mmCIF file of C-alpha atoms in Angstrom:
data_model
loop_
_atom_site.group_PDB
_atom_site.id
_atom_site.type_symbol
_atom_site.label_atom_id
_atom_site.label_comp_id
_atom_site.label_asym_id
_atom_site.label_seq_id
_atom_site.Cartn_x
_atom_site.Cartn_y
_atom_site.Cartn_z
ATOM 1 C CA MET A 22 -49.595 36.461 -125.532
ATOM 2 C CA HIS A 23 -48.729 39.796 -127.070
ATOM 3 C CA GLY A 24 -49.256 38.388 -130.585
ATOM 4 C CA HIS A 25 -52.521 36.870 -129.495
ATOM 5 C CA HIS A 26 -53.594 40.233 -128.051
ATOM 6 C CA ASP A 27 -52.753 41.937 -131.388
ATOM 7 C CA CYS A 28 -54.789 39.243 -133.188
ATOM 8 C CA ASN A 29 -57.738 40.027 -130.982
ATOM 9 C CA HIS A 30 -57.412 43.721 -131.835
ATOM 10 C CA HIS A 31 -57.106 42.814 -135.511
ATOM 11 C CA ASP A 32 -60.204 40.595 -135.376
ATOM 12 C CA GLN A 33 -62.107 43.329 -133.583
ATOM 13 C CA ASP A 34 -61.075 45.856 -136.222
ATOM 14 C CA ILE A 35 -62.290 43.488 -138.956
ATOM 15 C CA GLY A 36 -65.551 42.938 -137.062
ATOM 16 C CA ASP A 37 -66.038 46.678 -136.553
ATOM 17 C CA SER A 38 -65.351 47.301 -140.240
ATOM 18 C CA ALA A 39 -67.842 44.608 -141.272
ATOM 19 C CA ALA A 40 -70.429 46.002 -138.885
ATOM 20 C CA ASP A 41 -69.877 49.511 -140.241
ATOM 21 C CA GLY A 42 -70.271 48.199 -143.789
ATOM 22 C CA ALA A 43 -73.460 46.336 -142.862
ATOM 23 C CA ASN A 44 -74.848 49.429 -141.169
ATOM 24 C CA ARG A 45 -74.034 51.587 -144.188
ATOM 25 C CA HIS A 46 -75.715 49.014 -146.454
ATOM 26 C CA LEU A 47 -78.775 48.999 -144.209
ATOM 27 C CA VAL A 48 -78.940 52.791 -144.207
ATOM 28 C CA GLU A 49 -78.608 52.826 -148.005
ATOM 29 C CA ARG A 50 -81.395 50.246 -148.376
ATOM 30 C CA ARG A 51 -83.634 52.194 -146.036
ATOM 31 C CA GLY A 52 -82.881 55.344 -148.004
ATOM 32 C CA LEU A 53 -83.802 53.618 -151.253
ATOM 33 C CA MET A 54 -86.938 52.208 -149.682
ATOM 34 C CA LYS A 55 -87.942 55.648 -148.382
ATOM 35 C CA ALA A 56 -87.294 57.163 -151.788
ATOM 36 C CA GLY A 57 -89.343 54.420 -153.455
ATOM 37 C CA VAL A 58 -92.197 54.817 -150.990
ATOM 38 C CA ALA A 59 -92.131 58.594 -151.404
ATOM 39 C CA ALA A 60 -92.236 58.260 -155.198
ATOM 40 C CA GLY A 61 -95.026 55.701 -154.958
ATOM 41 C CA LEU A 62 -97.011 57.907 -152.612
ATOM 42 C CA ALA A 63 -96.545 60.901 -154.890
ATOM 43 C CA ALA A 64 -97.746 58.898 -157.880
ATOM 44 C CA GLY A 65 -100.611 57.505 -155.837
ATOM 45 C CA VAL A 66 -101.702 60.932 -154.654
ATOM 46 C CA ALA A 67 -101.564 62.272 -158.209
ATOM 47 C CA ALA A 68 -103.539 59.286 -159.474
ATOM 48 C CA LEU A 69 -106.102 59.677 -156.709
ATOM 49 C CA GLY A 70 -106.497 63.335 -157.644
ATOM 50 C CA ALA A 71 -107.106 62.437 -161.276
ATOM 51 C CA THR A 72 -109.454 59.619 -160.276
ATOM 52 C CA ALA A 73 -111.412 61.902 -157.956
ATOM 53 C CA ALA A 74 -111.863 64.429 -160.760
ATOM 54 C CA GLN A 75 -113.056 61.733 -163.168
ATOM 55 C CA ALA A 76 -115.311 60.135 -160.568
ATOM 56 C CA ALA A 77 -117.383 63.304 -160.563
ATOM 57 C CA ASN A 78 -118.372 62.480 -164.153
ATOM 58 C CA ASP A 79 -118.002 58.699 -164.372
ATOM 59 C CA PRO A 80 -117.052 56.628 -161.303
ATOM 60 C CA TYR A 81 -115.976 53.759 -163.589
ATOM 61 C CA ALA A 82 -113.651 55.764 -165.849
ATOM 62 C CA ASP A 83 -110.002 54.744 -165.987
ATOM 63 C CA PRO A 84 -107.588 57.233 -164.402
ATOM 64 C CA GLU A 85 -105.941 59.638 -166.831
ATOM 65 C CA LYS A 86 -102.540 59.007 -165.215
ATOM 66 C CA PRO A 87 -102.441 55.419 -163.912
ATOM 67 C CA ALA A 88 -99.903 54.599 -161.201
ATOM 68 C CA LEU A 89 -99.882 50.852 -161.926
ATOM 69 C CA PRO A 90 -97.792 49.280 -164.732
ATOM 70 C CA PRO A 91 -99.629 48.628 -168.010
ATOM 71 C CA SER A 92 -100.590 45.102 -169.045
ATOM 72 C CA ASP A 93 -98.334 43.164 -171.391
ATOM 73 C CA MET A 94 -100.685 40.192 -171.846
ATOM 74 C CA LYS A 95 -100.830 38.857 -175.400
ATOM 75 C CA LEU A 96 -103.126 36.034 -176.426
ATOM 76 C CA ASP A 97 -101.803 32.761 -177.777
ATOM 77 C CA LEU A 98 -105.069 31.341 -179.102
ATOM 78 C CA PRO A 99 -104.305 27.591 -178.807
ATOM 79 C CA ARG A 100 -103.653 28.225 -175.089
ATOM 80 C CA THR A 101 -106.655 30.529 -174.584
ATOM 81 C CA ALA A 102 -110.161 29.962 -173.230
ATOM 82 C CA LEU A 103 -113.175 32.189 -172.802
ATOM 83 C CA VAL A 104 -114.716 31.471 -169.395
ATOM 84 C CA VAL A 105 -118.181 32.852 -168.656
ATOM 85 C CA THR A 106 -119.633 32.640 -165.166
ATOM 86 C CA ASP A 107 -123.376 32.454 -164.526
ATOM 87 C CA PRO A 108 -124.765 33.486 -167.943
ATOM 88 C CA GLN A 109 -128.191 32.730 -166.503
ATOM 89 C CA ILE A 110 -131.649 34.275 -166.520
ATOM 90 C CA ASP A 111 -131.722 35.145 -162.806
ATOM 91 C CA PHE A 112 -128.799 37.517 -163.329
ATOM 92 C CA LEU A 113 -129.217 38.851 -166.856
ATOM 93 C CA SER A 114 -132.909 39.040 -167.666
ATOM 94 C CA PRO A 115 -135.646 41.379 -166.423
ATOM 95 C CA LYS A 116 -137.451 38.109 -165.591
ATOM 96 C CA GLY A 117 -134.664 37.159 -163.168
ATOM 97 C CA VAL A 118 -135.031 37.438 -159.404
ATOM 98 C CA THR A 119 -132.033 39.796 -159.074
ATOM 99 C CA TRP A 120 -132.970 42.256 -161.801
ATOM 100 C CA GLY A 121 -134.133 44.846 -159.288
ATOM 101 C CA VAL A 122 -130.591 45.237 -157.950
ATOM 102 C CA VAL A 123 -128.409 44.317 -160.958
ATOM 103 C CA GLY A 124 -130.516 45.565 -163.858
ATOM 104 C CA LYS A 125 -129.209 49.134 -163.832
ATOM 105 C CA SER A 126 -125.597 47.906 -163.917
ATOM 106 C CA VAL A 127 -126.308 45.300 -166.607
ATOM 107 C CA GLU A 128 -127.932 47.910 -168.834
ATOM 108 C CA LYS A 129 -125.217 50.523 -168.256
ATOM 109 C CA GLN A 130 -122.434 48.106 -169.232
ATOM 110 C CA GLY A 131 -124.329 46.497 -172.106
ATOM 111 C CA THR A 132 -123.502 43.200 -170.417
ATOM 112 C CA VAL A 133 -126.018 40.925 -172.157
ATOM 113 C CA ALA A 134 -125.011 41.960 -175.670
ATOM 114 C CA ASN A 135 -121.305 42.013 -174.812
ATOM 115 C CA ILE A 136 -121.300 38.457 -173.464
ATOM 116 C CA GLY A 137 -123.049 37.374 -176.663
ATOM 117 C CA ARG A 138 -120.397 39.128 -178.761
ATOM 118 C CA LEU A 139 -117.656 37.358 -176.804
ATOM 119 C CA PHE A 140 -119.265 33.954 -177.351
ATOM 120 C CA LYS A 141 -119.483 34.626 -181.094
ATOM 121 C CA ALA A 142 -115.896 35.914 -181.346
ATOM 122 C CA ALA A 143 -114.498 33.010 -179.328
ATOM 123 C CA LYS A 144 -116.298 30.453 -181.496
ATOM 124 C CA THR A 145 -115.059 32.197 -184.653
ATOM 125 C CA ALA A 146 -111.504 32.178 -183.307
ATOM 126 C CA GLY A 147 -111.758 28.496 -182.406
ATOM 127 C CA VAL A 148 -110.649 28.925 -178.802
ATOM 128 C CA THR A 149 -111.879 26.804 -175.906
ATOM 129 C CA VAL A 150 -115.124 28.087 -174.393
ATOM 130 C CA ALA A 151 -116.242 27.156 -170.885
ATOM 131 C CA VAL A 152 -119.249 28.090 -168.786
ATOM 132 C CA SER A 153 -119.195 27.863 -164.998
ATOM 133 C CA PRO A 154 -122.864 27.851 -163.900
ATOM 134 C CA HIS A 155 -124.446 28.336 -160.487
ATOM 135 C CA TYR A 156 -127.135 25.889 -159.349
ATOM 136 C CA TYR A 157 -128.805 25.141 -156.034
ATOM 137 C CA TYR A 158 -130.492 21.818 -155.307
ATOM 138 C CA PRO A 159 -132.982 21.129 -152.481
ATOM 139 C CA THR A 160 -130.217 19.692 -150.297
ATOM 140 C CA ASP A 161 -128.377 23.028 -150.450
ATOM 141 C CA LYS A 162 -131.277 24.578 -148.525
ATOM 142 C CA GLY A 163 -130.116 22.602 -145.499
ATOM 143 C CA TRP A 164 -126.829 24.463 -145.028
ATOM 144 C CA GLN A 165 -126.252 25.258 -141.370
ATOM 145 C CA PHE A 166 -124.441 28.561 -141.950
ATOM 146 C CA GLU A 167 -124.306 31.059 -144.799
ATOM 147 C CA GLY A 168 -122.946 34.460 -145.713
ATOM 148 C CA ALA A 169 -125.286 37.377 -146.350
ATOM 149 C CA LEU A 170 -125.592 36.860 -150.108
ATOM 150 C CA GLU A 171 -125.950 33.086 -149.734
ATOM 151 C CA LYS A 172 -128.870 33.652 -147.360
ATOM 152 C CA LEU A 173 -130.449 36.034 -149.828
ATOM 153 C CA MET A 174 -129.966 33.737 -152.840
ATOM 154 C CA HIS A 175 -131.579 30.824 -151.035
ATOM 155 C CA LYS A 176 -134.411 32.994 -149.767
ATOM 156 C CA ILE A 177 -135.365 34.286 -153.220
ATOM 157 C CA GLY A 178 -134.919 30.902 -154.931
ATOM 158 C CA MET A 179 -132.047 32.056 -157.122
ATOM 159 C CA PHE A 180 -130.626 29.394 -159.468
ATOM 160 C CA ASP A 181 -132.915 26.735 -157.963
ATOM 161 C CA ARG A 182 -133.217 23.344 -159.646
ATOM 162 C CA LYS A 183 -135.328 20.358 -158.631
ATOM 163 C CA GLY A 184 -132.246 18.179 -158.244
ATOM 164 C CA PRO A 185 -128.881 17.333 -159.797
ATOM 165 C CA TYR A 186 -130.365 14.658 -162.084
ATOM 166 C CA ARG A 187 -133.687 16.300 -162.861
ATOM 167 C CA LEU A 188 -134.491 18.956 -165.435
ATOM 168 C CA GLU A 189 -138.152 19.282 -164.450
ATOM 169 C CA GLY A 190 -139.023 22.974 -164.539
ATOM 170 C CA PHE A 191 -135.504 23.946 -165.659
ATOM 171 C CA GLU A 192 -136.264 25.167 -169.189
ATOM 172 C CA GLY A 193 -136.839 28.913 -169.045
ATOM 173 C CA SER A 194 -136.367 29.078 -165.269
ATOM 174 C CA GLY A 195 -134.050 31.514 -163.531
ATOM 175 C CA ALA A 196 -131.361 28.825 -163.446
ATOM 176 C CA ASP A 197 -131.484 28.313 -167.225
ATOM 177 C CA PHE A 198 -129.066 29.977 -169.636
ATOM 178 C CA MET A 199 -130.086 33.134 -171.450
ATOM 179 C CA PRO A 200 -131.867 31.992 -174.652
ATOM 180 C CA GLU A 201 -129.578 33.998 -176.946
ATOM 181 C CA TYR A 202 -126.532 32.189 -175.560
ATOM 182 C CA LYS A 203 -127.858 28.656 -175.986
ATOM 183 C CA PRO A 204 -126.661 28.187 -179.591
ATOM 184 C CA TYR A 205 -123.118 28.787 -178.334
ATOM 185 C CA ILE A 206 -123.375 26.873 -175.047
ATOM 186 C CA LEU A 207 -125.325 23.837 -176.238
ATOM 187 C CA ASP A 208 -123.250 23.066 -179.330
ATOM 188 C CA ASN A 209 -121.581 20.002 -177.730
ATOM 189 C CA LYS A 210 -118.251 21.841 -177.917
ATOM 190 C CA THR A 211 -118.580 24.293 -175.041
ATOM 191 C CA ILE A 212 -117.453 22.970 -171.661
ATOM 192 C CA VAL A 213 -120.258 23.286 -169.113
ATOM 193 C CA THR A 214 -118.654 22.597 -165.767
ATOM 194 C CA SER A 215 -120.262 21.183 -162.686
ATOM 195 C CA PRO A 216 -121.890 24.004 -160.693
ATOM 196 C CA HIS A 217 -120.042 26.226 -158.311
ATOM 197 C CA LYS A 218 -121.901 26.607 -155.047
ATOM 198 C CA VAL A 219 -120.682 29.812 -153.444
ATOM 199 C CA TYR A 220 -118.632 32.135 -155.684
ATOM 200 C CA GLY A 221 -115.379 30.527 -156.834
ATOM 201 C CA PRO A 222 -114.534 27.467 -158.959
ATOM 202 C CA GLN A 223 -112.744 25.601 -156.158
ATOM 203 C CA GLN A 224 -115.624 23.104 -155.887
ATOM 204 C CA ASN A 225 -116.201 22.464 -159.588
ATOM 205 C CA ASP A 226 -114.141 21.006 -162.440
ATOM 206 C CA LEU A 227 -113.260 24.216 -164.308
ATOM 207 C CA VAL A 228 -109.522 24.081 -163.625
ATOM 208 C CA LEU A 229 -109.355 20.379 -164.520
ATOM 209 C CA GLN A 230 -111.191 20.987 -167.797
ATOM 210 C CA LEU A 231 -108.887 23.879 -168.748
ATOM 211 C CA ARG A 232 -105.731 21.928 -167.831
ATOM 212 C CA LYS A 233 -106.897 18.998 -169.965
ATOM 213 C CA LYS A 234 -107.159 21.411 -172.887
ATOM 214 C CA ARG A 235 -103.650 22.752 -172.138
ATOM 215 C CA VAL A 236 -105.149 26.181 -171.547
ATOM 216 C CA ASP A 237 -103.246 28.667 -169.404
ATOM 217 C CA GLN A 238 -104.722 31.960 -170.601
ATOM 218 C CA VAL A 239 -108.283 32.893 -169.659
ATOM 219 C CA ILE A 240 -110.583 35.628 -170.901
ATOM 220 C CA LEU A 241 -113.054 36.030 -168.045
ATOM 221 C CA ALA A 242 -116.569 37.446 -168.237
ATOM 222 C CA GLY A 243 -120.032 36.862 -166.795
ATOM 223 C CA MET A 244 -121.898 37.587 -163.603
ATOM 224 C CA SER A 245 -121.568 39.037 -161.167
ATOM 225 C CA ALA A 246 -118.509 41.262 -161.032
ATOM 226 C CA ASN A 247 -117.616 41.376 -157.336
ATOM 227 C CA LEU A 248 -118.835 37.858 -156.528
ATOM 228 C CA CYS A 249 -118.364 34.976 -158.958
ATOM 229 C CA VAL A 250 -116.239 36.800 -161.543
ATOM 230 C CA GLU A 251 -113.799 38.164 -158.985
ATOM 231 C CA SER A 252 -113.720 34.839 -157.107
ATOM 232 C CA HIS A 253 -112.976 32.965 -160.340
ATOM 233 C CA LEU A 254 -110.278 35.520 -161.155
ATOM 234 C CA ARG A 255 -108.550 35.050 -157.811
ATOM 235 C CA GLU A 256 -108.610 31.254 -157.931
ATOM 236 C CA LEU A 257 -107.446 31.052 -161.546
ATOM 237 C CA LEU A 258 -104.551 33.373 -160.740
ATOM 238 C CA GLU A 259 -103.595 31.181 -157.770
ATOM 239 C CA GLN A 260 -103.719 28.169 -160.092
ATOM 240 C CA GLY A 261 -101.183 29.761 -162.430
ATOM 241 C CA PHE A 262 -103.438 31.047 -165.214
ATOM 242 C CA GLU A 263 -102.954 34.370 -166.966
ATOM 243 C CA VAL A 264 -106.316 36.126 -166.754
ATOM 244 C CA ALA A 265 -107.838 39.067 -168.612
ATOM 245 C CA VAL A 266 -111.181 40.350 -167.334
ATOM 246 C CA VAL A 267 -113.612 41.889 -169.811
ATOM 247 C CA ARG A 268 -114.863 44.872 -167.855
ATOM 248 C CA ASP A 269 -118.057 45.591 -169.806
ATOM 249 C CA ALA A 270 -119.098 41.931 -170.072
ATOM 250 C CA THR A 271 -119.981 41.820 -166.390
ATOM 251 C CA ALA A 272 -122.076 43.849 -163.946
ATOM 252 C CA ALA A 273 -123.100 43.767 -160.294
ATOM 253 C CA ALA A 274 -125.667 44.653 -157.682
ATOM 254 C CA MET A 275 -126.035 48.232 -156.517
ATOM 255 C CA LEU A 276 -127.160 48.256 -152.886
ATOM 256 C CA PRO A 277 -127.037 50.617 -149.906
ATOM 257 C CA GLU A 278 -124.051 48.542 -148.785
ATOM 258 C CA GLY A 279 -122.128 49.550 -151.898
ATOM 259 C CA ASP A 280 -121.720 49.402 -155.675
ATOM 260 C CA GLY A 281 -120.515 45.881 -156.410
ATOM 261 C CA TYR A 282 -119.306 46.767 -159.904
ATOM 262 C CA LEU A 283 -117.103 49.613 -158.696
ATOM 263 C CA ALA A 284 -115.643 47.402 -155.955
ATOM 264 C CA ALA A 285 -114.824 44.688 -158.495
ATOM 265 C CA LEU A 286 -113.385 47.082 -161.074
ATOM 266 C CA THR A 287 -110.884 48.364 -158.515
ATOM 267 C CA ASN A 288 -109.718 44.821 -157.769
ATOM 268 C CA PHE A 289 -109.655 43.866 -161.460
ATOM 269 C CA ARG A 290 -107.232 46.731 -162.064
ATOM 270 C CA TYR A 291 -105.111 45.727 -159.090
ATOM 271 C CA ILE A 292 -104.804 41.969 -159.634
ATOM 272 C CA ALA A 293 -105.820 40.837 -163.144
ATOM 273 C CA ASN A 294 -103.187 40.377 -165.828
ATOM 274 C CA ALA A 295 -105.282 42.610 -168.070
ATOM 275 C CA VAL A 296 -108.579 44.488 -168.043
ATOM 276 C CA TRP A 297 -110.070 44.836 -171.516
ATOM 277 C CA THR A 298 -113.296 46.031 -173.082
ATOM 278 C CA THR A 299 -115.382 43.714 -175.229
ATOM 279 C CA GLU A 300 -114.239 45.593 -178.331
ATOM 280 C CA GLU A 301 -110.559 45.172 -177.425
ATOM 281 C CA THR A 302 -111.075 41.489 -176.660
ATOM 282 C CA ILE A 303 -112.776 40.785 -179.979
ATOM 283 C CA LYS A 304 -109.891 42.419 -181.844
ATOM 284 C CA ARG A 305 -107.380 40.337 -179.909
ATOM 285 C CA LEU A 306 -109.309 37.138 -180.635
ATOM 286 C CA ALA A 307 -109.273 38.081 -184.317
ATOM 287 C CA GLY A 308 -105.515 38.724 -184.205
ATOM 288 C CA LYS A 309 -105.978 42.452 -184.871
ATOM 289 C CA ALA A 310 -104.481 43.753 -181.610
#
């Protein structure tokens, strides 16, 4: 009994020692976590200060002292595709139904010319090019519930077509591609996917088409920044693609509810694998960066 009693004391000592060790480990981890959080907060505060100062001059300027790690994305051209969302008249032309709210952003970014430069550079580099368009057919007008922008798009007739198998009235309409892009899009080499209906590519064949080409790197551009571009970015990331967004080859609506481009740019910086300018992208496609 005495030996058994000693064993119990011994076991308790071992248990107490293990518990003490676990507690010390927990305290150390918490200390490291607190230190990491403090450092992160300090960096964040400094970055916010720099961003606030820059925002006074240009709300879209990159921070002078970024807190987030830099991109290490490098293109491997056989595995790369340029994906352009909604390169259509309703978004990019003064004739389009959204020009009143997106025109200022499109002109500031040079979006129309920059998308054209990307098409040209991608074709020269021989990479896969895909377009994910946005179309609405008469049956889509019968949706029983919609978000705010869906309601607006249907109300103003944005991207309307007569039907999925009819091109009556399509040529030159708001749903048609910008004329300057047609030589690149209609060359029987560019993938034109089935239409997406809300914002993301979950309902069209973009991912299938890219997988069949063994593509896993995407250069993403098009309209509009905080809607279809950001939604495509998020879905492609979830599908395992490495995605670089071309920041000046997109634009967005500016409304009392907020600046869509600024909202998207923040999220591009947070979640994309890279955020490049058109100039940077062209150099990378040419193997010069």
